[in-house]
Structures are given as structure tokens and as C-alpha cells.
Amino acid sequence: MAIKVPCPGCESTFFVKDALAGAQAKCPACGALAPVPEPQPEPAPVQALDQVEVEPVRQAPSPAAGASQWDTWYRPVKSAPVWPWIAATAVGVLLVVVLIVLLLAGGEGAPESPRPPQREGPVAAEQGGRPTGVPHQRRPAVAGSRTAAGERAVRGGPAREVRPAPGQLGPEPARGSAERDEAAPASVAPARRPSAQDEVPTFPPGPLEGGTSEGFEDVLTACLAKAVDVTYQGVRSVPLGARLSAQLGGERYEGMAYGQFDVFVLSPGEPTVRELYLKITSPWRLADGTVLPPGTFVTLENGAYSVVDVAAMEARKRDIEETLARVDRAAADRDWDTALEMLAQASERHPDSAALRMRAAEIRDLRDTVTITIINLAEPSLGFRISQAGRTVAAQRLRYKEMFTFQLKRGTCTAEWLGGNLPKKQETIQVAYTETWALRVVGAPIAPGGPIMERWVRRVQGRQRDEPASP
């Protein structure tokens, strides 16, 4: 076992054998002699024990030990008795109950605060009161009322008459007295509240003519120049709900687009419109002195600016939409006559409606159009060309049992059939209904003059204006 020896000369540490215990050893670093200490026995291994919680035992301080620092600043507080708190709470509740009783008793016998007399009719309207249309009536003094004479009567004393001093006038009678009430009419009509129609003037519907139209166009051009980019040519779109505003001559003009329209810039700085849907939101004072009030709707019809009635415009739009819906239902049933009759009646009510005119043209086109289906049952390869009004409508080559569908106008058409073993054949056909043409061969294939092809017609049934027919 080695022993650790400290050197007193160089303060280093070296190890020697335990046989030199108690002797002196030479330091290998500096050569000085250092005493070798006795070897220390190794400590016995300590066995680990389970941790057990032990509560400390409280012991009373000894009288001989004197007061410690703990006793100096820690002193247990003794619990106060409960009965003083109970007594204080009971007294407080009793005081609150007594106070409430006194307040209620005093409210019944307390003098009534004087109130200003309620006045009615036109006098009350002048004083800011609420007119009811009933003239004011004086209430007679009753016992217990707190007037000057009534107070003395209640106390038992004689009523003292108030007389003016010499040279002074008597007290002015209160407004709404008997004299004024006698002069008031028996009934007064209540004041009418102004309505929105009285406050906001309206501009009569119709076209803007002369200087009014020119002044409106000047303001509109300024508003469009602020709303869209007019520095280069092109088409700009003003969306629905867009705000338009401009400042001219110290006046501010504002409006809103109640429909989408396009602005055409043909030259820089000069916007023009071909359709307009503008709602004026501020007074527009035009050059000729005309004022377009807020809520005026202006549109562009036939190249002229016109003020439109919104209610009539909405009713017109709703009528056209309902008519088109009924026309679509009739067209789905191929009832062309009913659809055209409804469109004619609606066009009489709205002669300037382009939607009605376009829908009537579509219905007439559908009424005059038939669908033709051709089936090849004659040749392995059959070609045909169908012409109408000098132009080719359909040209196709069909294999055996193949079909082809196309549309023709009601009237006559020219058909040319080109078969593999058939000579060229041309015929004129009267077309009036939706039909299916089945081309087949009749007779023996080997016969004088060759085989004969016929057109077997079958009309489509179950639809309007299409009549069933036998082959």
C-alpha cells in the first residue's frame, strides 16, 4: 500500500511504500528529506439504510436557558372570542331595519314636492311640451293640496289674501289660466310630422333636354375622369356599386353605379359611355340652374340621358323575367304558338325590350327547325349530301347500320344519294316534321336495272306539331 508524502521543500507530493512509515524519505523532485506519516486505516463501508421520516419532538424551553431569539419575535396569537362579533352583527341589522321603517313612515307624511302644471294644447307646444289636442283645464283645489291657501287651511289658520301694494300691479296670472283656457279652441289638430317625401324633392322621370343634358354630361365626364384611367385609349369597366365623385366650381358631385357599364376612351382625357346606370347621392347643380336631388337614377337610352323611376324600372324588369320563365316552360313542351303569344303580349307592354325580341326570334327559329336522322340499311357504304336554300346542310358517308343526325328548316330540301352499287340518285323532299329516314334496298340485288333503294320515313311521336305517320 502506498503512502502519500507531502514535500516541505517544493510543496509537491510523492508516494512511498508503507514499510517506510515513521521514517524519512527523499523527495525525487528537490532531494529534500520529508517525514513519512503513518498509514491511515481505510473507513469501513457504510451500509445504506432505508429513509425514515421522523417528526421532531417539541420540547418546552428550559427556564434556566432564558429567552431565545425565537421567543423574542414569535409569540402565538390567542383566538378572540366569537360573541363580540355576533353582538356587533345583530346591532347593525337592527339599525338597518329601524332606518328603513323610519324612511317608509316619513315618505307617507312628507310634503309633496311642487310640480309644474302640465300644459296641453298649443300653449304646451310653445313651451316645448307634448301637444295632445285637448285644452288645459284647471283642477280645483282639494283638501290636502299644498297651495298657499290650502296650507293655512290645513294648519287651521285663516287663508291670507295677497293684495298688491299701492302703485303696484297684481301678480300676473299663470299661463294656461282660466282666461287663456276660455280663449283656447275646443280642439286643436295635432301637428303633422314631416315625411321623407316632404324633405327630399324628386325629379320627374323623363329625358334630360337642352342645357340640362349638356350640364349633366359635363359633370358626368368629370366624375368618369376621376373614376377610371383616361390617360390612354381603351375600354374601362365601372363595376356595380362603384363611387363616382368630382369637384367643380366649389361644388362636390357624388354618385354611385347601380349597374355595371363600360367607359370608352377614344382619345386621352375624353371618356364617353354608351350605357349608363348612375344613382345621384348628392345634389347636382347643373349649369342651367337645374338641381338633381339625391336619389335620382339616370340612365342612357337611345343616346339621351333620362331620369328613370326605380319602382317602375324594377316592376318592368320583374315582368320581363317572369315572362321569359313562362316562355321557357312552353318551349320545353314544344308549344311554340303559346310561347310566341306570350312574347307578343309582353312586347306590347315593353316595346323597347331587346331581350323579348331576341327570345321571340329564337322561338321562331326553333319552331321552324326540324331534326332529321338518317340510317343506312341499304349498302355497306352509302354517301349523301343534303342541300337547302342553295347551301349544303349535311354531307356524310355512312357504313351499314350507321346513323347521322342533323337539322333542317321547314320547307323543301334536295337529297343526293351515292351508293357503292347504286347509281347516283337525287330527289326533292318536303320537310315539315322531325323524322327518321331509313334507307333500304327493295327488290332482288340482281335484276334488270339494278337494285332499287327507297327512303322509309318514320316520324317522331309524342311531341307537339309532330304527327304520327305510317311508313
Coordinates of N, CA and C in Angstrom, one line a residue, residues 21-205:
A21 N 7.0 3.8 6.9 CA 6.1 4.6 7.7 C 6.9 5.0 9.0
G22 N 6.9 6.3 9.4 CA 7.7 6.8 10.5 C 9.1 7.2 10.2
A23 N 9.6 6.9 9.1 CA 11.0 7.2 8.7 C 10.9 8.5 7.8
Q24 N 12.1 8.8 7.2 CA 12.2 10.0 6.3 C 12.5 9.5 4.9
A25 N 11.9 10.1 3.9 CA 12.1 9.8 2.6 C 12.6 11.0 1.8
K26 N 13.4 10.7 0.7 CA 14.0 11.8 -0.1 C 13.0 12.1 -1.2
C27 N 12.8 13.4 -1.4 CA 11.8 13.9 -2.4 C 12.5 13.7 -3.8
P28 N 11.9 13.1 -4.7 CA 12.6 12.9 -6.0 C 12.6 14.2 -6.8
A29 N 11.9 15.2 -6.4 CA 12.0 16.5 -7.2 C 13.1 17.4 -6.8
C30 N 13.1 17.6 -5.5 CA 14.1 18.6 -5.0 C 15.2 17.9 -4.1
G31 N 15.0 16.7 -3.7 CA 16.0 16.0 -2.9 C 16.0 16.2 -1.4
A32 N 15.0 17.0 -1.0 CA 14.9 17.2 0.5 C 14.3 16.0 1.2
L33 N 14.6 15.9 2.5 CA 14.0 14.8 3.3 C 12.7 15.2 3.8
A34 N 11.7 14.3 3.7 CA 10.4 14.6 4.3 C 10.0 13.4 5.1
P35 N 9.3 13.7 6.3 CA 8.9 12.6 7.2 C 7.7 11.9 6.5
V36 N 7.7 10.5 6.7 CA 6.6 9.7 6.1 C 5.6 9.5 7.2
P37 N 4.3 9.9 7.0 CA 3.3 9.7 8.1 C 2.9 8.3 8.2
E38 N 2.2 8.0 9.3 CA 1.7 6.7 9.5 C 0.5 6.4 8.5
P39 N 0.3 5.2 8.1 CA -0.8 4.9 7.2 C -2.1 5.0 7.9
Q40 N -3.1 5.6 7.3 CA -4.5 5.7 7.9 C -5.3 4.6 7.4
P41 N -6.0 3.9 8.4 CA -6.9 2.8 8.1 C -8.0 3.2 7.2
E42 N -8.4 2.4 6.2 CA -9.5 2.7 5.3 C -10.8 2.6 6.1
P43 N -11.7 3.5 5.8 CA -13.0 3.5 6.5 C -13.8 2.3 6.1
A44 N -14.6 1.8 7.0 CA -15.4 0.6 6.7 C -16.6 1.0 5.8
P45 N -17.0 0.2 4.9 CA -18.1 0.6 4.1 C -19.4 0.7 4.9
V46 N -20.1 1.8 4.6 CA -21.4 2.1 5.3 C -22.5 1.5 4.5
Q47 N -23.3 0.7 5.3 CA -24.5 0.1 4.7 C -25.6 1.0 4.5
A48 N -26.2 1.1 3.3 CA -27.3 2.0 3.1 C -28.5 1.6 3.8
L49 N -29.2 2.5 4.5 CA -30.4 2.2 5.3 C -31.6 2.9 4.6
D50 N -32.8 2.4 4.9 CA -34.0 3.0 4.3 C -34.3 4.3 5.0
Q51 N -34.7 5.3 4.2 CA -35.0 6.6 4.7 C -36.3 6.6 5.5
V52 N -36.3 7.0 6.7 CA -37.5 7.0 7.6 C -37.7 8.5 8.0
E53 N -39.0 8.9 7.8 CA -39.3 10.3 8.3 C -39.6 10.3 9.8
V54 N -38.9 11.1 10.4 CA -39.0 11.2 11.9 C -39.5 12.6 12.2
E55 N -40.6 12.7 12.9 CA -41.1 14.0 13.3 C -40.3 14.5 14.5
P56 N -39.8 15.8 14.5 CA -39.1 16.3 15.6 C -40.0 16.4 16.9
V57 N -39.4 16.2 18.0 CA -40.1 16.3 19.3 C -40.0 17.7 19.8
R58 N -41.2 18.3 20.1 CA -41.2 19.6 20.6 C -40.9 19.6 22.1
Q59 N -40.0 20.4 22.5 CA -39.7 20.4 24.0 C -39.9 21.8 24.4
A60 N -40.4 22.0 25.6 CA -40.6 23.3 26.2 C -39.2 23.9 26.6
P61 N -39.0 25.2 26.3 CA -37.7 25.7 26.7 C -37.5 25.7 28.2
S62 N -36.3 25.5 28.5 CA -35.9 25.4 30.0 C -35.9 26.8 30.6
P63 N -36.4 26.9 31.8 CA -36.4 28.3 32.4 C -34.9 28.8 32.6
A64 N -34.0 27.8 32.9 CA -32.6 28.2 33.1 C -32.0 28.7 31.8
A65 N -32.5 28.2 30.7 CA -31.8 28.6 29.4 C -32.1 30.1 29.1
G66 N -33.2 30.6 29.6 CA -33.5 32.0 29.3 C -34.3 32.1 28.0
A67 N -34.7 33.3 27.6 CA -35.5 33.6 26.4 C -34.5 33.6 25.2
S68 N -34.9 32.8 24.2 CA -34.1 32.7 23.0 C -34.6 33.7 22.0
Q69 N -33.9 33.7 20.8 CA -34.3 34.7 19.8 C -35.7 34.3 19.2
W70 N -36.0 33.0 19.1 CA -37.3 32.6 18.6 C -38.4 33.1 19.4
D71 N -38.2 33.0 20.8 CA -39.2 33.5 21.7 C -39.4 35.0 21.6
T72 N -38.3 35.7 21.1 CA -38.3 37.2 21.0 C -39.3 37.7 20.0
W73 N -39.3 37.1 18.8 CA -40.2 37.6 17.7 C -41.3 36.7 17.3
Y74 N -41.4 35.5 17.9 CA -42.6 34.7 17.6 C -43.4 34.5 18.9
R75 N -44.6 35.0 18.9 CA -45.5 34.8 20.0 C -46.8 34.3 19.5
P76 N -47.3 33.2 19.9 CA -48.6 32.7 19.5 C -49.8 33.7 19.8
V77 N -50.7 33.9 18.8 CA -51.8 34.8 18.9 C -53.0 34.0 19.5
K78 N -53.5 34.5 20.6 CA -54.7 33.9 21.2 C -55.9 34.2 20.4
S79 N -56.8 33.2 20.2 CA -58.0 33.3 19.4 C -59.0 34.2 20.2
A80 N -59.6 35.2 19.5 CA -60.5 36.1 20.1 C -61.9 35.4 20.3
P81 N -62.6 35.8 21.3 CA -63.9 35.2 21.5 C -64.9 35.6 20.4
V82 N -65.9 34.8 20.1 CA -66.8 34.9 19.0 C -68.0 35.8 19.3
W83 N -68.4 35.9 20.6 CA -69.6 36.5 20.9 C -69.6 38.0 20.7
P84 N -68.4 38.8 20.8 CA -68.5 40.2 20.4 C -68.9 40.4 18.9
W85 N -68.4 39.5 18.0 CA -68.7 39.7 16.6 C -70.2 39.4 16.4
I86 N -70.8 38.4 17.1 CA -72.2 38.2 16.9 C -73.0 39.3 17.4
A87 N -72.6 39.9 18.5 CA -73.4 41.1 19.0 C -73.3 42.3 18.1
A88 N -72.1 42.5 17.5 CA -72.0 43.7 16.6 C -72.9 43.5 15.4
T89 N -72.9 42.3 14.8 CA -73.7 42.0 13.6 C -75.2 42.2 13.9
A90 N -75.6 41.7 15.1 CA -77.1 41.9 15.5 C -77.4 43.3 15.6
V91 N -76.6 44.1 16.2 CA -76.8 45.6 16.4 C -76.9 46.3 15.0
G92 N -76.0 45.9 14.1 CA -76.0 46.5 12.8 C -77.3 46.2 12.0
V93 N -77.8 44.9 12.0 CA -79.0 44.6 11.4 C -80.2 45.3 12.0
L94 N -80.2 45.5 13.3 CA -81.3 46.2 13.9 C -81.3 47.6 13.5
L95 N -80.2 48.3 13.4 CA -80.1 49.7 13.0 C -80.6 49.8 11.5
V96 N -80.3 48.9 10.7 CA -80.7 49.0 9.3 C -82.3 48.8 9.2
V97 N -82.8 47.9 10.0 CA -84.3 47.7 10.0 C -85.0 49.0 10.5
V98 N -84.5 49.6 11.5 CA -85.1 50.8 12.1 C -85.0 51.9 11.1
L99 N -83.9 52.1 10.4 CA -83.7 53.1 9.4 C -84.7 53.0 8.3
I100 N -84.9 51.7 7.8 CA -85.9 51.5 6.7 C -87.3 51.8 7.1
V101 N -87.7 51.5 8.3 CA -89.0 51.8 8.8 C -89.2 53.3 8.9
L102 N -88.2 54.0 9.4 CA -88.3 55.5 9.5 C -88.5 56.1 8.1
L103 N -87.7 55.6 7.2 CA -87.8 56.2 5.8 C -89.2 56.0 5.2
L104 N -89.7 54.7 5.4 CA -91.1 54.5 4.8 C -92.1 55.3 5.5
A105 N -92.0 55.5 6.8 CA -93.0 56.3 7.6 C -92.9 57.7 7.2
G106 N -91.7 58.2 7.0 CA -91.5 59.6 6.6 C -92.0 59.9 5.2
G107 N -91.9 58.9 4.3 CA -92.3 59.2 2.9 C -93.8 59.4 2.8
E108 N -94.6 58.7 3.7 CA -96.1 58.9 3.6 C -96.5 60.3 4.0
G109 N -95.8 60.8 5.1 CA -96.3 62.1 5.6 C -95.4 63.3 5.1
A110 N -94.4 63.0 4.2 CA -93.6 64.1 3.8 C -94.3 65.0 2.8
P111 N -94.0 66.3 2.8 CA -94.7 67.3 1.9 C -94.4 67.0 0.5
E112 N -95.4 67.0 -0.3 CA -95.2 66.7 -1.7 C -94.5 67.8 -2.4
S113 N -93.5 67.5 -3.2 CA -92.7 68.5 -3.9 C -93.6 69.1 -5.0
P114 N -93.5 70.5 -5.1 CA -94.3 71.1 -6.1 C -93.8 70.8 -7.5
R115 N -94.8 70.5 -8.4 CA -94.5 70.1 -9.7 C -95.1 71.2 -10.7
P116 N -94.5 71.4 -11.7 CA -95.0 72.4 -12.7 C -96.3 71.9 -13.3
P117 N -97.3 72.7 -13.5 CA -98.5 72.2 -14.1 C -98.3 71.7 -15.5
Q118 N -98.9 70.6 -15.8 CA -98.8 70.0 -17.1 C -99.8 70.8 -18.0
R119 N -99.2 71.3 -19.1 CA -100.0 72.1 -20.0 C -100.2 71.3 -21.3
E120 N -101.3 71.5 -21.9 CA -101.6 70.7 -23.1 C -102.0 71.7 -24.2
G121 N -102.2 71.2 -25.4 CA -102.7 72.0 -26.5 C -101.6 72.9 -27.1
P122 N -101.9 73.9 -27.7 CA -100.9 74.8 -28.4 C -100.0 75.5 -27.5
V123 N -100.5 75.8 -26.2 CA -99.6 76.5 -25.3 C -98.5 75.6 -24.9
A124 N -98.8 74.3 -24.7 CA -97.8 73.4 -24.3 C -96.8 73.2 -25.5
A125 N -97.3 73.3 -26.7 CA -96.4 73.1 -27.8 C -95.4 74.3 -27.9
E126 N -95.8 75.5 -27.5 CA -94.9 76.7 -27.5 C -93.9 76.5 -26.4
Q127 N -94.2 75.9 -25.2 CA -93.3 75.8 -24.1 C -92.5 74.5 -24.2
G128 N -92.6 73.8 -25.3 CA -91.8 72.5 -25.5 C -92.5 71.3 -25.0
G129 N -93.7 71.4 -24.6 CA -94.5 70.3 -24.0 C -95.0 69.4 -25.2
R130 N -95.7 68.4 -24.8 CA -96.3 67.5 -25.8 C -97.7 67.8 -26.1
P131 N -98.0 68.3 -27.3 CA -99.4 68.6 -27.6 C -100.3 67.4 -27.7
T132 N -101.4 67.4 -27.1 CA -102.4 66.3 -27.2 C -103.6 66.7 -27.9
G133 N -103.8 68.0 -28.2 CA -105.1 68.4 -28.9 C -106.2 68.6 -27.9
V134 N -106.0 68.6 -26.6 CA -107.0 68.8 -25.6 C -106.7 70.1 -24.8
P135 N -107.6 71.1 -24.7 CA -107.3 72.3 -24.0 C -107.0 72.0 -22.5
H136 N -106.2 72.9 -21.9 CA -105.9 72.8 -20.5 C -107.1 73.1 -19.6
Q137 N -107.3 72.3 -18.5 CA -108.4 72.6 -17.6 C -107.8 72.7 -16.2
R138 N -108.2 73.7 -15.5 CA -107.7 73.9 -14.1 C -108.3 72.9 -13.2
R139 N -107.5 72.3 -12.4 CA -108.0 71.4 -11.4 C -108.4 72.1 -10.1
P140 N -109.6 71.9 -9.6 CA -110.0 72.6 -8.4 C -109.1 72.2 -7.2
A141 N -108.9 73.2 -6.3 CA -108.1 72.9 -5.1 C -108.9 72.0 -4.2
V142 N -108.3 70.9 -3.7 CA -108.9 69.9 -2.8 C -108.2 70.0 -1.5
A143 N -108.8 69.4 -0.5 CA -108.3 69.4 0.8 C -107.0 68.6 0.8
G144 N -106.0 69.1 1.4 CA -104.7 68.4 1.5 C -103.7 68.8 0.4
S145 N -104.1 69.7 -0.5 CA -103.2 70.1 -1.5 C -102.3 71.2 -0.9
R146 N -101.1 71.2 -1.4 CA -100.1 72.1 -0.8 C -100.0 73.4 -1.5
T147 N -101.1 74.2 -1.5 CA -101.1 75.5 -2.1 C -101.0 76.5 -0.9
A148 N -100.9 77.8 -1.3 CA -100.7 78.8 -0.2 C -101.9 78.9 0.7
A149 N -103.1 78.9 0.1 CA -104.3 79.0 1.0 C -104.6 77.6 1.6
G150 N -104.3 76.6 0.8 CA -104.6 75.2 1.4 C -103.7 74.9 2.5
E151 N -102.5 75.3 2.5 CA -101.5 75.0 3.6 C -102.0 75.7 4.9
R152 N -102.5 76.9 4.9 CA -103.0 77.6 6.1 C -104.3 76.9 6.5
A153 N -105.1 76.4 5.5 CA -106.4 75.8 5.9 C -106.1 74.5 6.6
V154 N -105.1 73.8 6.2 CA -104.8 72.5 6.8 C -104.3 72.8 8.2
R155 N -103.5 73.9 8.4 CA -103.0 74.2 9.8 C -104.0 74.8 10.7
G156 N -105.1 75.2 10.1 CA -106.2 75.7 11.0 C -106.3 77.2 11.0
G157 N -105.4 77.9 10.3 CA -105.5 79.4 10.2 C -106.3 79.9 9.1
P158 N -106.7 81.1 9.1 CA -107.5 81.7 8.0 C -106.6 81.9 6.8
A159 N -107.1 81.8 5.7 CA -106.4 82.0 4.5 C -106.1 83.5 4.3
R160 N -104.8 83.8 4.0 CA -104.4 85.2 3.9 C -104.5 85.6 2.5
E161 N -105.2 86.7 2.2 CA -105.3 87.1 0.8 C -104.1 88.0 0.5
V162 N -103.5 87.8 -0.6 CA -102.4 88.6 -1.0 C -102.9 89.8 -1.8
R163 N -102.6 91.0 -1.3 CA -103.0 92.2 -2.0 C -101.8 93.0 -2.5
P164 N -101.8 93.6 -3.7 CA -100.7 94.3 -4.1 C -100.6 95.6 -3.4
A165 N -99.4 96.1 -3.3 CA -99.1 97.4 -2.6 C -99.6 98.5 -3.5
P166 N -99.8 99.7 -2.9 CA -100.3 100.9 -3.7 C -99.3 101.2 -4.8
G167 N -99.8 101.4 -6.0 CA -98.9 101.7 -7.1 C -98.3 100.5 -7.8
Q168 N -98.6 99.3 -7.3 CA -98.1 98.1 -8.0 C -99.2 97.3 -8.6
L169 N -98.9 96.6 -9.6 CA -99.9 95.7 -10.3 C -99.9 94.4 -9.6
G170 N -101.0 93.8 -9.7 CA -101.2 92.5 -9.1 C -100.4 91.4 -9.8
P171 N -100.3 90.2 -9.2 CA -99.5 89.2 -9.8 C -100.1 88.7 -11.2
E172 N -99.2 88.5 -12.1 CA -99.7 88.1 -13.4 C -100.2 86.7 -13.4
P173 N -101.4 86.5 -13.9 CA -101.9 85.1 -13.9 C -101.0 84.2 -14.6
A174 N -101.0 83.0 -14.1 CA -100.1 81.9 -14.7 C -100.6 81.6 -16.1
R175 N -99.6 81.3 -17.0 CA -100.0 80.9 -18.3 C -100.8 79.6 -18.3
G176 N -101.9 79.6 -19.1 CA -102.7 78.4 -19.0 C -103.9 78.6 -18.0
S177 N -104.1 79.8 -17.5 CA -105.2 80.1 -16.6 C -106.5 80.0 -17.2
A178 N -107.6 80.3 -16.4 CA -108.9 80.1 -16.9 C -109.2 81.1 -18.1
E179 N -108.6 82.3 -18.0 CA -108.9 83.3 -19.1 C -108.3 82.8 -20.4
R180 N -107.1 82.2 -20.3 CA -106.4 81.7 -21.5 C -107.2 80.5 -22.0
D181 N -107.6 79.7 -21.0 CA -108.3 78.4 -21.4 C -109.6 78.7 -22.1
E182 N -110.3 79.8 -21.6 CA -111.6 80.1 -22.3 C -111.4 80.6 -23.7
A183 N -110.2 81.3 -24.0 CA -110.0 81.7 -25.3 C -109.4 80.6 -26.2
A184 N -109.0 79.5 -25.6 CA -108.4 78.4 -26.4 C -109.5 77.7 -27.2
P185 N -109.3 77.2 -28.4 CA -110.3 76.5 -29.1 C -110.6 75.2 -28.4
A186 N -111.8 74.6 -28.7 CA -112.2 73.4 -28.1 C -111.3 72.2 -28.5
S187 N -110.8 72.2 -29.7 CA -110.0 71.1 -30.2 C -108.9 71.6 -31.1
V188 N -107.7 71.1 -31.0 CA -106.6 71.6 -31.8 C -106.1 70.4 -32.6
A189 N -105.9 70.5 -33.9 CA -105.4 69.3 -34.6 C -104.0 69.1 -34.3
P190 N -103.5 67.9 -34.1 CA -102.1 67.6 -33.8 C -101.2 68.0 -35.0
A191 N -100.0 68.4 -34.6 CA -99.1 68.8 -35.7 C -98.6 67.6 -36.5
R192 N -98.6 67.7 -37.8 CA -98.2 66.6 -38.7 C -96.6 66.6 -38.8
R193 N -96.1 65.4 -38.6 CA -94.6 65.3 -38.7 C -94.3 65.2 -40.2
P194 N -93.2 65.9 -40.6 CA -92.8 65.9 -42.0 C -92.3 64.5 -42.4
S195 N -92.7 64.1 -43.6 CA -92.4 62.8 -44.1 C -91.1 63.0 -44.9
A196 N -90.6 61.8 -45.4 CA -89.4 61.8 -46.2 C -89.6 62.4 -47.5
Q197 N -90.9 62.3 -48.0 CA -91.2 62.8 -49.3 C -91.2 64.4 -49.3
D198 N -91.5 64.9 -48.1 CA -91.5 66.4 -48.0 C -90.1 66.9 -47.9
E199 N -89.2 66.1 -47.3 CA -87.8 66.6 -47.0 C -87.0 66.5 -48.3
V200 N -87.1 65.4 -49.0 CA -86.3 65.1 -50.2 C -87.1 65.4 -51.5
P201 N -86.8 66.4 -52.3 CA -87.6 66.6 -53.5 C -87.2 65.5 -54.5
T202 N -88.1 65.3 -55.5 CA -87.8 64.3 -56.5 C -87.8 65.0 -57.9
F203 N -87.1 64.4 -58.8 CA -87.0 65.0 -60.2 C -88.0 64.1 -61.0
P204 N -88.8 64.8 -61.9 CA -89.7 64.0 -62.7 C -89.0 63.1 -63.7
P205 N -89.5 61.9 -63.8 CA -88.8 61.0 -64.8 C -89.0 61.5 -66.2

